[in-house]
mmCIF file of C-alpha atoms in Angstrom:
data_model
loop_
_atom_site.group_PDB
_atom_site.id
_atom_site.type_symbol
_atom_site.label_atom_id
_atom_site.label_comp_id
_atom_site.label_asym_id
_atom_site.label_seq_id
_atom_site.Cartn_x
_atom_site.Cartn_y
_atom_site.Cartn_z
ATOM 1 C CA MET A 1 -54.372 15.847 -43.531
ATOM 2 C CA THR A 2 -55.553 12.257 -43.215
ATOM 3 C CA ASP A 3 -56.336 10.051 -40.225
ATOM 4 C CA GLY A 4 -52.922 8.351 -40.067
ATOM 5 C CA HIS A 5 -51.094 11.652 -40.261
ATOM 6 C CA ASP A 6 -53.409 13.241 -37.687
ATOM 7 C CA ARG A 7 -52.798 10.351 -35.327
ATOM 8 C CA LEU A 8 -49.036 10.572 -35.735
ATOM 9 C CA GLN A 9 -48.975 14.315 -35.291
ATOM 10 C CA GLY A 10 -51.052 13.938 -32.139
ATOM 11 C CA LEU A 11 -48.708 11.314 -30.732
ATOM 12 C CA LEU A 12 -45.504 13.176 -31.421
ATOM 13 C CA ASP A 13 -46.694 16.763 -31.471
ATOM 14 C CA ARG A 14 -43.235 18.152 -30.904
ATOM 15 C CA GLY A 15 -41.281 20.222 -33.321
ATOM 16 C CA PRO A 16 -41.525 20.564 -37.032
ATOM 17 C CA ILE A 17 -41.326 17.115 -38.597
ATOM 18 C CA SER A 18 -42.462 16.652 -42.127
ATOM 19 C CA PHE A 19 -44.434 13.477 -42.661
ATOM 20 C CA ALA A 20 -45.290 14.452 -46.188
ATOM 21 C CA GLY A 21 -43.235 11.500 -47.450
ATOM 22 C CA LEU A 22 -45.465 9.016 -45.658
ATOM 23 C CA THR A 23 -48.630 7.549 -47.040
ATOM 24 C CA ASP A 24 -51.573 7.479 -44.679
ATOM 25 C CA ALA A 25 -51.054 3.741 -44.132
ATOM 26 C CA GLN A 26 -47.382 4.301 -43.303
ATOM 27 C CA ALA A 27 -48.231 7.111 -40.906
ATOM 28 C CA ASP A 28 -50.729 4.769 -39.262
ATOM 29 C CA GLN A 29 -48.103 2.008 -39.054
ATOM 30 C CA LEU A 30 -45.602 4.373 -37.435
ATOM 31 C CA ALA A 31 -48.237 5.630 -35.001
ATOM 32 C CA ASP A 32 -48.909 1.980 -34.029
ATOM 33 C CA LEU A 33 -45.213 1.477 -33.292
ATOM 34 C CA VAL A 34 -44.999 4.593 -31.128
ATOM 35 C CA GLU A 35 -48.147 3.664 -29.222
ATOM 36 C CA ALA A 36 -46.908 0.112 -28.693
ATOM 37 C CA ALA A 37 -43.589 1.457 -27.371
ATOM 38 C CA LYS A 38 -45.424 3.702 -24.918
ATOM 39 C CA VAL A 39 -47.562 0.809 -23.667
ATOM 40 C CA ARG A 40 -44.536 -1.472 -23.372
ATOM 41 C CA GLN A 41 -42.634 1.154 -21.445
ATOM 42 C CA ARG A 42 -45.547 1.778 -19.061
ATOM 43 C CA GLU A 43 -45.851 -1.951 -18.350
ATOM 44 C CA GLN A 44 -42.104 -2.278 -17.812
ATOM 45 C CA LEU A 45 -42.189 0.629 -15.378
ATOM 46 C CA LYS A 46 -45.086 -0.838 -13.421
ATOM 47 C CA ALA A 47 -43.461 -4.279 -13.185
ATOM 48 C CA ALA A 48 -40.139 -2.767 -12.185
ATOM 49 C CA VAL A 49 -41.623 -0.541 -9.481
ATOM 50 C CA ASP A 50 -43.743 -3.407 -8.057
ATOM 51 C CA GLY A 51 -40.705 -5.703 -8.005
ATOM 52 C CA GLY A 52 -38.502 -3.034 -6.449
ATOM 53 C CA LEU A 53 -40.981 -2.146 -3.714
ATOM 54 C CA ASN A 54 -41.186 -5.754 -2.559
ATOM 55 C CA ASN A 55 -37.478 -5.702 -1.895
ATOM 56 C CA ILE A 56 -37.310 -2.470 0.056
ATOM 57 C CA PRO A 57 -37.364 -2.685 3.861
ATOM 58 C CA ARG A 58 -40.985 -2.687 5.041
ATOM 59 C CA LEU A 59 -40.587 0.557 6.999
ATOM 60 C CA LEU A 60 -39.607 2.501 3.883
ATOM 61 C CA ARG A 61 -42.286 1.168 1.568
ATOM 62 C CA GLY A 62 -44.949 3.684 2.664
ATOM 63 C CA PRO A 63 -42.902 6.844 2.094
ATOM 64 C CA ILE A 64 -41.493 5.494 -1.159
ATOM 65 C CA LYS A 65 -44.934 4.551 -2.467
ATOM 66 C CA LYS A 66 -46.040 8.114 -1.770
ATOM 67 C CA LEU A 67 -43.191 9.448 -3.852
ATOM 68 C CA VAL A 68 -43.696 7.088 -6.752
ATOM 69 C CA PHE A 69 -47.485 6.934 -7.066
ATOM 70 C CA MET B 1 -34.639 -1.486 -55.231
ATOM 71 C CA ALA B 2 -31.408 0.281 -54.310
ATOM 72 C CA GLU B 3 -29.992 -0.405 -50.884
ATOM 73 C CA PRO B 4 -30.459 2.549 -48.509
ATOM 74 C CA SER B 5 -27.413 4.757 -47.977
ATOM 75 C CA ILE B 6 -25.160 4.220 -44.963
ATOM 76 C CA GLU B 7 -26.715 7.304 -43.344
ATOM 77 C CA THR B 8 -30.247 5.989 -43.881
ATOM 78 C CA GLN B 9 -29.373 2.548 -42.515
ATOM 79 C CA THR B 10 -27.811 4.161 -39.455
ATOM 80 C CA ALA B 11 -30.769 6.472 -38.889
ATOM 81 C CA LEU B 12 -33.194 3.526 -39.192
ATOM 82 C CA THR B 13 -31.136 1.463 -36.750
ATOM 83 C CA LYS B 14 -31.178 4.282 -34.199
ATOM 84 C CA LEU B 15 -34.895 4.844 -34.710
ATOM 85 C CA ALA B 16 -35.567 1.141 -34.118
ATOM 86 C CA ARG B 17 -33.399 1.317 -30.994
ATOM 87 C CA ALA B 18 -35.483 4.239 -29.678
ATOM 88 C CA LEU B 19 -38.645 2.180 -30.170
ATOM 89 C CA GLU B 20 -36.995 -0.992 -28.775
ATOM 90 C CA ILE B 21 -37.966 -2.975 -31.854
ATOM 91 C CA PRO B 22 -36.029 -4.793 -34.618
ATOM 92 C CA VAL B 23 -34.787 -2.565 -37.427
ATOM 93 C CA ALA B 24 -36.787 -4.636 -39.922
ATOM 94 C CA ASP B 25 -39.931 -3.110 -38.391
ATOM 95 C CA VAL B 26 -38.980 0.412 -39.494
ATOM 96 C CA VAL B 27 -37.572 -0.364 -42.943
ATOM 97 C CA PHE B 28 -40.817 0.925 -44.453
ATOM 98 C CA LEU B 29 -39.526 4.414 -43.576
ATOM 99 C CA ASP B 30 -36.346 4.042 -45.646
ATOM 100 C CA HIS B 31 -37.528 6.520 -48.254
ATOM 101 C CA LEU B 32 -37.658 9.406 -45.768
ATOM 102 C CA ALA B 33 -34.852 11.968 -45.716
ATOM 103 C CA VAL B 34 -32.061 11.135 -43.264
ATOM 104 C CA GLU B 35 -32.636 14.389 -41.383
ATOM 105 C CA ASP B 36 -36.340 13.552 -40.980
ATOM 106 C CA LEU B 37 -35.459 10.088 -39.656
ATOM 107 C CA ARG B 38 -33.038 11.605 -37.141
ATOM 108 C CA THR B 39 -35.561 14.213 -36.029
ATOM 109 C CA LEU B 40 -38.138 11.455 -35.700
ATOM 110 C CA GLN B 41 -35.787 9.386 -33.543
ATOM 111 C CA TRP B 42 -35.088 12.258 -31.124
ATOM 112 C CA ASN B 43 -38.758 13.159 -31.135
ATOM 113 C CA ILE B 44 -39.775 9.623 -30.202
ATOM 114 C CA SER B 45 -37.113 9.563 -27.464
ATOM 115 C CA ASP B 46 -38.614 12.787 -26.080
ATOM 116 C CA VAL B 47 -42.161 11.453 -26.215
ATOM 117 C CA LEU B 48 -41.266 8.154 -24.529
ATOM 118 C CA GLY B 49 -39.160 9.967 -21.943
ATOM 119 C CA ALA B 50 -42.029 12.331 -21.129
ATOM 120 C CA ALA B 51 -44.691 9.617 -21.050
ATOM 121 C CA ASN B 52 -43.947 8.489 -17.492
ATOM 122 C CA ARG B 53 -41.888 11.433 -16.325
ATOM 123 C CA ARG B 54 -43.861 12.088 -13.122
ATOM 124 C CA ARG B 55 -43.615 8.517 -11.911
ATOM 125 C CA LEU B 56 -39.982 8.226 -12.974
ATOM 126 C CA GLN B 57 -39.130 11.404 -11.075
ATOM 127 C CA GLY B 58 -40.857 9.831 -8.077
ATOM 128 C CA VAL B 59 -38.637 6.758 -8.408
ATOM 129 C CA ALA B 60 -35.563 8.995 -8.689
ATOM 130 C CA ASN B 61 -36.594 10.921 -5.552
ATOM 131 C CA ALA B 62 -37.387 7.715 -3.690
ATOM 132 C CA SER B 63 -33.941 6.340 -4.417
ATOM 133 C CA LYS B 64 -32.514 9.054 -2.153
ATOM 134 C CA LEU B 65 -34.282 7.500 0.850
ATOM 135 C CA ILE B 66 -32.309 4.293 0.725
ATOM 136 C CA PRO B 67 -28.563 3.606 0.740
ATOM 137 C CA VAL B 68 -26.839 3.718 -2.627
ATOM 138 C CA GLY B 69 -25.861 0.053 -2.395
ATOM 139 C CA LEU B 70 -29.448 -1.095 -1.812
ATOM 140 C CA ALA B 71 -30.815 1.217 -4.513
ATOM 141 C CA ALA B 72 -28.207 -0.104 -6.962
ATOM 142 C CA THR B 73 -29.130 -3.698 -6.131
ATOM 143 C CA ILE B 74 -32.825 -2.948 -6.678
ATOM 144 C CA GLY B 75 -31.985 -1.172 -9.913
ATOM 145 C CA GLU B 76 -29.947 -4.036 -11.289
ATOM 146 C CA LYS B 77 -32.158 -6.843 -10.005
ATOM 147 C CA TRP B 78 -35.652 -5.404 -10.371
ATOM 148 C CA PHE B 79 -35.755 -2.232 -12.393
ATOM 149 C CA GLY B 80 -33.611 -3.463 -15.259
ATOM 150 C CA PRO B 81 -31.708 -1.453 -17.856
ATOM 151 C CA VAL B 82 -34.706 0.086 -19.659
ATOM 152 C CA LEU B 83 -36.064 1.787 -16.563
ATOM 153 C CA CYS B 84 -32.632 2.651 -15.200
ATOM 154 C CA ALA B 85 -31.748 4.287 -18.519
ATOM 155 C CA GLN B 86 -34.780 6.534 -18.156
ATOM 156 C CA LEU B 87 -33.664 7.457 -14.662
ATOM 157 C CA VAL B 88 -30.181 8.517 -15.778
ATOM 158 C CA GLY B 89 -31.301 12.025 -16.665
ATOM 159 C CA LEU B 90 -33.428 12.396 -13.519
ATOM 160 C CA ILE B 91 -30.923 11.395 -10.873
ATOM 161 C CA GLU B 92 -28.432 13.941 -9.558
ATOM 162 C CA PRO B 93 -25.195 13.435 -11.504
ATOM 163 C CA ALA B 94 -23.096 13.018 -8.345
ATOM 164 C CA ARG B 95 -25.423 10.285 -7.091
ATOM 165 C CA GLY B 96 -25.297 8.727 -10.554
ATOM 166 C CA GLY B 97 -21.536 8.547 -10.133
ATOM 167 C CA GLN B 98 -22.038 6.727 -6.805
ATOM 168 C CA PHE B 99 -24.373 4.233 -8.457
ATOM 169 C CA ALA B 100 -21.752 3.565 -11.115
ATOM 170 C CA LYS B 101 -19.395 2.348 -8.384
ATOM 171 C CA GLN B 102 -21.981 -0.240 -7.299
ATOM 172 C CA LEU B 103 -23.412 -1.507 -10.575
ATOM 173 C CA SER B 104 -21.866 -4.294 -12.628
ATOM 174 C CA VAL B 105 -20.167 -3.320 -15.885
ATOM 175 C CA PRO B 106 -22.454 -5.476 -18.102
ATOM 176 C CA PHE B 107 -25.499 -3.852 -16.489
ATOM 177 C CA MET B 108 -24.087 -0.355 -17.015
ATOM 178 C CA ALA B 109 -23.402 -1.289 -20.647
ATOM 179 C CA ASP B 110 -27.061 -2.320 -20.959
ATOM 180 C CA ILE B 111 -28.148 0.984 -19.421
ATOM 181 C CA THR B 112 -25.831 2.919 -21.726
ATOM 182 C CA ARG B 113 -27.376 1.199 -24.744
ATOM 183 C CA ARG B 114 -30.748 2.660 -23.814
ATOM 184 C CA THR B 115 -29.697 6.040 -22.454
ATOM 185 C CA ASP B 116 -30.506 9.238 -24.272
ATOM 186 C CA PRO B 117 -27.016 10.692 -24.874
ATOM 187 C CA ARG B 118 -28.370 14.212 -24.477
ATOM 188 C CA VAL B 119 -28.742 13.751 -20.713
ATOM 189 C CA VAL B 120 -25.281 12.519 -19.761
ATOM 190 C CA SER B 121 -23.126 15.631 -20.139
ATOM 191 C CA GLU B 122 -23.077 16.286 -16.361
ATOM 192 C CA LEU B 123 -22.991 12.649 -15.325
ATOM 193 C CA VAL B 124 -19.738 11.939 -17.185
ATOM 194 C CA ASN B 125 -18.002 14.411 -14.884
ATOM 195 C CA HIS B 126 -18.763 11.991 -12.059
ATOM 196 C CA LEU B 127 -17.683 8.817 -13.823
ATOM 197 C CA SER B 128 -14.085 7.643 -13.842
ATOM 198 C CA VAL B 129 -12.396 7.239 -17.207
ATOM 199 C CA ARG B 130 -11.743 3.617 -16.285
ATOM 200 C CA THR B 131 -15.481 3.028 -15.753
ATOM 201 C CA MET B 132 -16.341 4.549 -19.123
ATOM 202 C CA GLN B 133 -13.601 2.501 -20.773
ATOM 203 C CA LYS B 134 -14.942 -0.702 -19.211
ATOM 204 C CA ILE B 135 -18.460 0.113 -20.412
ATOM 205 C CA ALA B 136 -17.145 0.798 -23.919
ATOM 206 C CA ILE B 137 -15.247 -2.485 -24.001
ATOM 207 C CA ALA B 138 -18.317 -4.386 -22.778
ATOM 208 C CA LEU B 139 -20.387 -2.824 -25.562
ATOM 209 C CA LEU B 140 -17.790 -3.716 -28.180
ATOM 210 C CA ASP B 141 -17.559 -7.256 -26.828
ATOM 211 C CA ASP B 142 -21.234 -7.480 -27.798
ATOM 212 C CA GLY B 143 -20.482 -6.034 -31.243
ATOM 213 C CA ASP B 144 -22.406 -2.896 -30.324
ATOM 214 C CA TYR B 145 -20.792 -0.050 -32.276
ATOM 215 C CA LEU B 146 -23.942 2.002 -32.545
ATOM 216 C CA THR B 147 -24.220 2.921 -28.854
ATOM 217 C CA LEU B 148 -20.746 4.432 -28.656
ATOM 218 C CA SER B 149 -21.339 6.347 -31.870
ATOM 219 C CA HIS B 150 -24.491 7.796 -30.358
ATOM 220 C CA PHE B 151 -22.468 9.544 -27.651
ATOM 221 C CA VAL B 152 -20.049 11.277 -30.031
ATOM 222 C CA GLY B 153 -21.111 14.895 -30.106
ATOM 223 C CA HIS B 154 -22.619 14.681 -26.639
ATOM 224 C CA LEU B 155 -19.383 14.035 -24.732
ATOM 225 C CA PRO B 156 -16.264 16.228 -24.776
ATOM 226 C CA PRO B 157 -13.752 15.122 -27.449
ATOM 227 C CA GLU B 158 -11.175 14.534 -24.700
ATOM 228 C CA THR B 159 -13.546 12.054 -23.025
ATOM 229 C CA ILE B 160 -14.112 10.226 -26.309
ATOM 230 C CA GLY B 161 -10.349 10.219 -26.832
ATOM 231 C CA SER B 162 -9.806 8.686 -23.381
ATOM 232 C CA ILE B 163 -12.359 5.974 -24.132
ATOM 233 C CA LEU B 164 -10.671 5.244 -27.470
ATOM 234 C CA ASP B 165 -7.367 4.821 -25.633
ATOM 235 C CA ALA B 166 -8.775 1.623 -24.156
ATOM 236 C CA ILE B 167 -10.014 0.232 -27.474
ATOM 237 C CA ASP B 168 -7.266 -1.786 -29.117
ATOM 238 C CA ASP B 169 -9.454 -2.955 -31.975
ATOM 239 C CA ASN B 170 -8.950 -0.253 -34.606
ATOM 240 C CA ALA B 171 -11.446 -1.815 -36.994
ATOM 241 C CA ALA B 172 -14.025 -1.392 -34.199
ATOM 242 C CA VAL B 173 -13.169 2.309 -33.991
ATOM 243 C CA VAL B 174 -13.918 2.684 -37.707
ATOM 244 C CA ARG B 175 -17.168 0.788 -37.278
ATOM 245 C CA ILE B 176 -18.155 3.081 -34.398
ATOM 246 C CA ALA B 177 -17.357 6.150 -36.482
ATOM 247 C CA ARG B 178 -19.484 4.799 -39.330
ATOM 248 C CA PHE B 179 -22.609 5.223 -37.175
ATOM 249 C CA VAL B 180 -21.906 8.799 -36.036
ATOM 250 C CA ASP B 181 -24.708 11.092 -37.207
ATOM 251 C CA ASP B 182 -22.707 14.252 -37.631
ATOM 252 C CA VAL B 183 -19.192 13.378 -38.736
ATOM 253 C CA SER B 184 -18.055 16.937 -38.042
ATOM 254 C CA ASN B 185 -18.197 15.929 -34.376
ATOM 255 C CA LEU B 186 -15.370 13.492 -35.095
ATOM 256 C CA ASN B 187 -12.970 16.200 -36.254
ATOM 257 C CA PRO B 188 -11.857 17.272 -32.762
ATOM 258 C CA VAL B 189 -11.586 13.608 -31.747
ATOM 259 C CA VAL B 190 -9.474 12.676 -34.790
ATOM 260 C CA ALA B 191 -7.350 15.786 -34.203
ATOM 261 C CA LEU B 192 -6.501 14.449 -30.735
ATOM 262 C CA LEU B 193 -5.353 11.081 -32.066
ATOM 263 C CA PRO B 194 -1.590 10.663 -32.398
ATOM 264 C CA ASP B 195 -0.162 9.893 -35.839
ATOM 265 C CA SER B 196 0.571 6.324 -34.738
ATOM 266 C CA ARG B 197 -3.155 5.801 -34.140
ATOM 267 C CA ILE B 198 -4.030 7.200 -37.573
ATOM 268 C CA VAL B 199 -1.580 4.704 -39.098
ATOM 269 C CA ALA B 200 -3.162 1.889 -37.074
ATOM 270 C CA LEU B 201 -6.660 2.954 -38.174
ATOM 271 C CA VAL B 202 -5.671 3.015 -41.849
ATOM 272 C CA GLU B 203 -4.028 -0.404 -41.498
ATOM 273 C CA ALA B 204 -7.186 -1.719 -39.848
ATOM 274 C CA VAL B 205 -9.312 -0.353 -42.699
ATOM 275 C CA ASP B 206 -7.104 -2.236 -45.124
ATOM 276 C CA GLU B 207 -6.797 -5.489 -43.182
ATOM 277 C CA ALA B 208 -10.543 -5.715 -42.487
ATOM 278 C CA ASP B 209 -11.415 -4.340 -45.933
ATOM 279 C CA LEU B 210 -13.394 -1.494 -44.427
ATOM 280 C CA TRP B 211 -12.626 0.811 -47.319
ATOM 281 C CA VAL B 212 -16.297 1.510 -48.028
ATOM 282 C CA ASP B 213 -16.933 2.700 -44.484
ATOM 283 C CA GLY B 214 -13.461 4.167 -44.165
ATOM 284 C CA LEU B 215 -13.614 6.355 -47.259
ATOM 285 C CA HIS B 216 -17.181 7.375 -46.502
ATOM 286 C CA LEU B 217 -15.931 8.529 -43.125
ATOM 287 C CA PHE B 218 -12.625 10.074 -44.210
ATOM 288 C CA SER B 219 -14.266 12.089 -46.974
ATOM 289 C CA GLN B 220 -16.501 13.898 -44.501
ATOM 290 C CA LEU B 221 -13.762 15.034 -42.136
ATOM 291 C CA GLU B 222 -12.305 18.543 -42.260
ATOM 292 C CA GLU B 223 -9.593 19.229 -44.819
ATOM 293 C CA THR B 224 -6.716 19.010 -42.329
ATOM 294 C CA GLN B 225 -7.712 15.541 -41.203
ATOM 295 C CA ILE B 226 -8.393 14.292 -44.755
ATOM 296 C CA THR B 227 -4.892 15.421 -45.719
ATOM 297 C CA ARG B 228 -3.475 13.673 -42.663
ATOM 298 C CA ILE B 229 -5.190 10.413 -43.580
ATOM 299 C CA ALA B 230 -4.340 10.610 -47.297
ATOM 300 C CA THR B 231 -0.702 11.278 -46.419
ATOM 301 C CA THR B 232 -0.699 8.398 -43.951
ATOM 302 C CA ILE B 233 -1.937 5.971 -46.617
ATOM 303 C CA VAL B 234 0.909 7.010 -48.909
ATOM 304 C CA ASP B 235 3.529 7.083 -46.137
ATOM 305 C CA THR B 236 2.648 3.669 -44.736
ATOM 306 C CA ASN B 237 4.208 1.709 -47.611
ATOM 307 C CA ASP B 238 3.797 0.998 -51.316
ATOM 308 C CA GLY B 239 1.797 -2.106 -50.468
ATOM 309 C CA MET B 240 -0.809 0.030 -48.744
ATOM 310 C CA ILE B 241 -1.215 2.266 -51.798
ATOM 311 C CA ALA B 242 -1.582 -0.755 -54.079
ATOM 312 C CA SER B 243 -4.040 -2.318 -51.671
ATOM 313 C CA ALA B 244 -6.059 0.911 -51.532
ATOM 314 C CA LEU B 245 -6.141 1.067 -55.344
ATOM 315 C CA GLN B 246 -7.398 -2.509 -55.527
ATOM 316 C CA ALA B 247 -10.071 -1.657 -52.967
ATOM 317 C CA PHE B 248 -11.137 1.425 -54.949
ATOM 318 C CA ASP B 249 -11.612 -0.867 -57.932
ATOM 319 C CA ARG B 250 -13.230 -3.732 -56.005
ATOM 320 C CA HIS B 251 -15.801 -1.472 -54.327
ATOM 321 C CA ASP B 252 -16.094 1.164 -57.069
ATOM 322 C CA LEU B 253 -14.683 3.781 -54.730
ATOM 323 C CA TRP B 254 -12.625 5.609 -57.322
ATOM 324 C CA GLN B 255 -14.429 8.905 -56.866
ATOM 325 C CA GLN B 256 -13.826 8.898 -53.109
ATOM 326 C CA GLY B 257 -10.280 7.696 -53.715
ATOM 327 C CA PHE B 258 -9.555 10.528 -56.138
ATOM 328 C CA ALA B 259 -10.868 12.976 -53.541
ATOM 329 C CA LEU B 260 -8.244 11.647 -51.110
ATOM 330 C CA VAL B 261 -5.521 11.863 -53.764
ATOM 331 C CA ASP B 262 -6.430 15.509 -54.333
ATOM 332 C CA HIS B 263 -5.290 16.201 -50.757
ATOM 333 C CA LEU B 264 -1.741 14.978 -51.357
ATOM 334 C CA ASP B 265 1.165 17.399 -51.725
ATOM 335 C CA ALA B 266 3.589 17.118 -54.661
ATOM 336 C CA ALA B 267 6.001 14.745 -52.919
ATOM 337 C CA HIS B 268 3.248 12.346 -51.850
ATOM 338 C CA LEU B 269 1.627 12.581 -55.286
ATOM 339 C CA ALA B 270 4.906 11.446 -56.824
ATOM 340 C CA THR B 271 5.045 8.476 -54.457
ATOM 341 C CA PHE B 272 1.438 7.689 -55.286
ATOM 342 C CA ALA B 273 2.161 7.941 -59.031
ATOM 343 C CA ASP B 274 5.114 5.573 -58.661
ATOM 344 C CA VAL B 275 2.704 2.909 -57.456
ATOM 345 C CA LEU B 276 -0.362 3.805 -59.532
ATOM 346 C CA LEU B 277 1.480 3.704 -62.810
ATOM 347 C CA VAL B 278 3.218 0.390 -62.286
ATOM 348 C CA VAL B 279 0.305 -1.657 -60.962
ATOM 349 C CA ASN B 280 -1.236 -4.112 -63.395
ATOM 350 C CA ASP B 281 -2.757 -2.909 -66.632
ATOM 351 C CA ASP B 282 -6.299 -3.885 -65.708
ATOM 352 C CA LEU B 283 -6.198 -1.682 -62.629
ATOM 353 C CA ILE B 284 -4.761 1.234 -64.576
ATOM 354 C CA ALA B 285 -7.484 0.795 -67.206
ATOM 355 C CA ALA B 286 -10.117 0.796 -64.454
ATOM 356 C CA ALA B 287 -8.606 3.953 -62.958
ATOM 357 C CA VAL B 288 -8.636 5.734 -66.311
ATOM 358 C CA ASP B 289 -12.229 4.660 -66.952
ATOM 359 C CA ALA B 290 -13.159 6.025 -63.548
ATOM 360 C CA ILE B 291 -11.306 9.273 -64.211
ATOM 361 C CA ASP B 292 -13.339 9.658 -67.389
ATOM 362 C CA THR B 293 -16.631 8.622 -65.770
ATOM 363 C CA HIS B 294 -16.218 10.949 -62.810
ATOM 364 C CA ASN B 295 -14.536 13.695 -64.835
ATOM 365 C CA ALA B 296 -11.572 13.441 -62.483
ATOM 366 C CA TRP B 297 -9.041 14.621 -65.069
ATOM 367 C CA PRO B 298 -7.768 17.291 -62.638
ATOM 368 C CA THR B 299 -6.613 14.450 -60.378
ATOM 369 C CA LEU B 300 -4.576 12.905 -63.198
ATOM 370 C CA VAL B 301 -3.214 16.349 -64.054
ATOM 371 C CA ARG B 302 -2.046 16.790 -60.468
ATOM 372 C CA ILE B 303 -0.360 13.399 -60.599
ATOM 373 C CA ALA B 304 1.265 14.152 -63.961
ATOM 374 C CA ARG B 305 2.279 17.768 -63.357
ATOM 375 C CA SER B 306 5.583 16.748 -61.809
ATOM 376 C CA VAL B 307 6.256 14.299 -64.605
ATOM 377 C CA GLU B 308 9.951 15.184 -64.794
ATOM 378 C CA HIS B 309 10.371 14.160 -61.159
ATOM 379 C CA LEU B 310 8.852 10.735 -61.648
ATOM 380 C CA ALA B 311 11.086 7.691 -61.965
ATOM 381 C CA PRO B 312 12.036 7.010 -65.630
ATOM 382 C CA ASN B 313 10.001 3.805 -65.830
ATOM 383 C CA VAL B 314 6.990 5.644 -64.337
ATOM 384 C CA GLN B 315 7.421 8.504 -66.824
ATOM 385 C CA ALA B 316 7.460 5.971 -69.645
ATOM 386 C CA ARG B 317 4.357 4.295 -68.288
ATOM 387 C CA LEU B 318 2.534 7.627 -68.034
ATOM 388 C CA ARG B 319 3.569 8.484 -71.595
ATOM 389 C CA SER B 320 2.301 5.198 -72.988
ATOM 390 C CA LEU B 321 -0.876 5.559 -70.979
ATOM 391 C CA VAL B 322 -1.629 9.019 -72.390
ATOM 392 C CA GLU B 323 -0.664 7.875 -75.903
ATOM 393 C CA SER B 324 -3.162 5.047 -75.669
ATOM 394 C CA LEU B 325 -6.053 7.311 -74.663
ATOM 395 C CA PRO B 326 -8.780 7.870 -77.239
ATOM 396 C CA ALA B 327 -9.031 11.414 -78.569
ATOM 397 C CA ALA B 328 -11.981 12.369 -76.351
ATOM 398 C CA ARG B 329 -10.039 11.434 -73.229
ATOM 399 C CA VAL B 330 -6.935 13.273 -74.394
ATOM 400 C CA ASP B 331 -9.180 16.311 -74.800
ATOM 401 C CA GLY B 332 -10.355 15.867 -71.216
ATOM 402 C CA PHE B 333 -6.774 15.688 -69.973
ATOM 403 C CA ARG B 334 -5.720 18.721 -72.052
ATOM 404 C CA ALA B 335 -8.704 20.804 -70.898
ATOM 405 C CA ALA B 336 -8.044 20.009 -67.242
ATOM 406 C CA SER B 337 -4.325 20.775 -67.678
ATOM 407 C CA THR B 338 -5.074 24.166 -69.150
ATOM 408 C CA GLN B 339 -7.657 24.906 -66.486
ATOM 409 C CA LEU B 340 -5.189 24.103 -63.719
ATOM 410 C CA GLY B 341 -2.462 26.273 -65.254
ATOM 411 C CA TYR B 342 -0.359 23.619 -66.999
ATOM 412 C CA PRO B 343 -1.168 24.232 -70.686
ATOM 413 C CA ASP B 344 1.998 22.431 -71.848
ATOM 414 C CA LEU B 345 1.549 19.387 -69.641
ATOM 415 C CA LEU B 346 0.426 17.083 -72.447
ATOM 416 C CA SER B 347 3.565 17.912 -74.443
ATOM 417 C CA ARG B 348 5.742 17.404 -71.361
ATOM 418 C CA VAL B 349 4.164 14.012 -70.637
ATOM 419 C CA LEU B 350 4.572 12.917 -74.259
ATOM 420 C CA GLY B 351 8.089 14.349 -74.433
ATOM 421 C CA THR B 352 7.248 16.296 -77.592
#
């Protein structure tokens, strides 16, 4: 197995998917897309939680922060 | 390079949706098997869903501390559809139903677009049919057929049927069906549709020239439903049959068309023959070429086997057609006739 395939397998690592049809460069390209999606999602979550917390009554912010973080 | 199949295009579109990127960014995967693309899409959905699971569960738990109305406002105003879609599977279904009463329809449509359909089976029990219909209509207003197709197979057929009741645009229904991964999941839905709806769907296929998608879809249904659709095309009117034949020729769909014809009973075959054999000569020539190319002689045999019951002018047309065939094609017709148990059919057609 090559670097691109290793990277992809490590990222997905769930179930039997055959990536034999992918070149190493394609596996790398797909791994980039999955990683970018994960980063984008994490940033969206952080922005959403920060924005939401600012709009919750002050008294509830503490308990809610404890639950979320 | 050949254009990817409908299944590959659909799988790529769904994969791009899972990654929240344009489909052009995943076209480099178009050589993978459709099943691998589908597995990849679900796999990526799982990985992205698991990536922030702990924090998302915290958000879901926290939402219980505040009134539904306030939580819904925060969801719509601050969290947005991407995050809310990830919460769908983490929030108690009953509470999800309460949220649905507070959220705007366009926002719920946006959430639905991004929701993993595998997590909604319980939630739909807490949503009113009217709410689901409104969401479906909002999605279709945006030209989004893919999202609704994604839920077929994950919702009870009766629920899908209820949603379809609200969709007047029959061409849209065909376009939704085109994106369904496993067409076998459509069988129970199609079985629930009244005959009048089947007629309307066939008419929509014709009016919008959706024969490519339509035949691709029809051909994958179970035998009972294929027969129902083939019969409907013939029963609608002669104009529909002629229009279908022209579409088969225009889109090179003869093979799929012959497969439909093979589902007709004798009476409908005779009606079909009445039209087929009196359409213009170019179309007949194209049909015969296609019969030869696809070795569909059995289809012509089935059409011709009741030759004595055809109208006299149609009998004459069939006779002149067979007489004009080159020897190799006559051999094909004779061999298929014998194989299907009509060894004297050629003589009967020729009146010899």
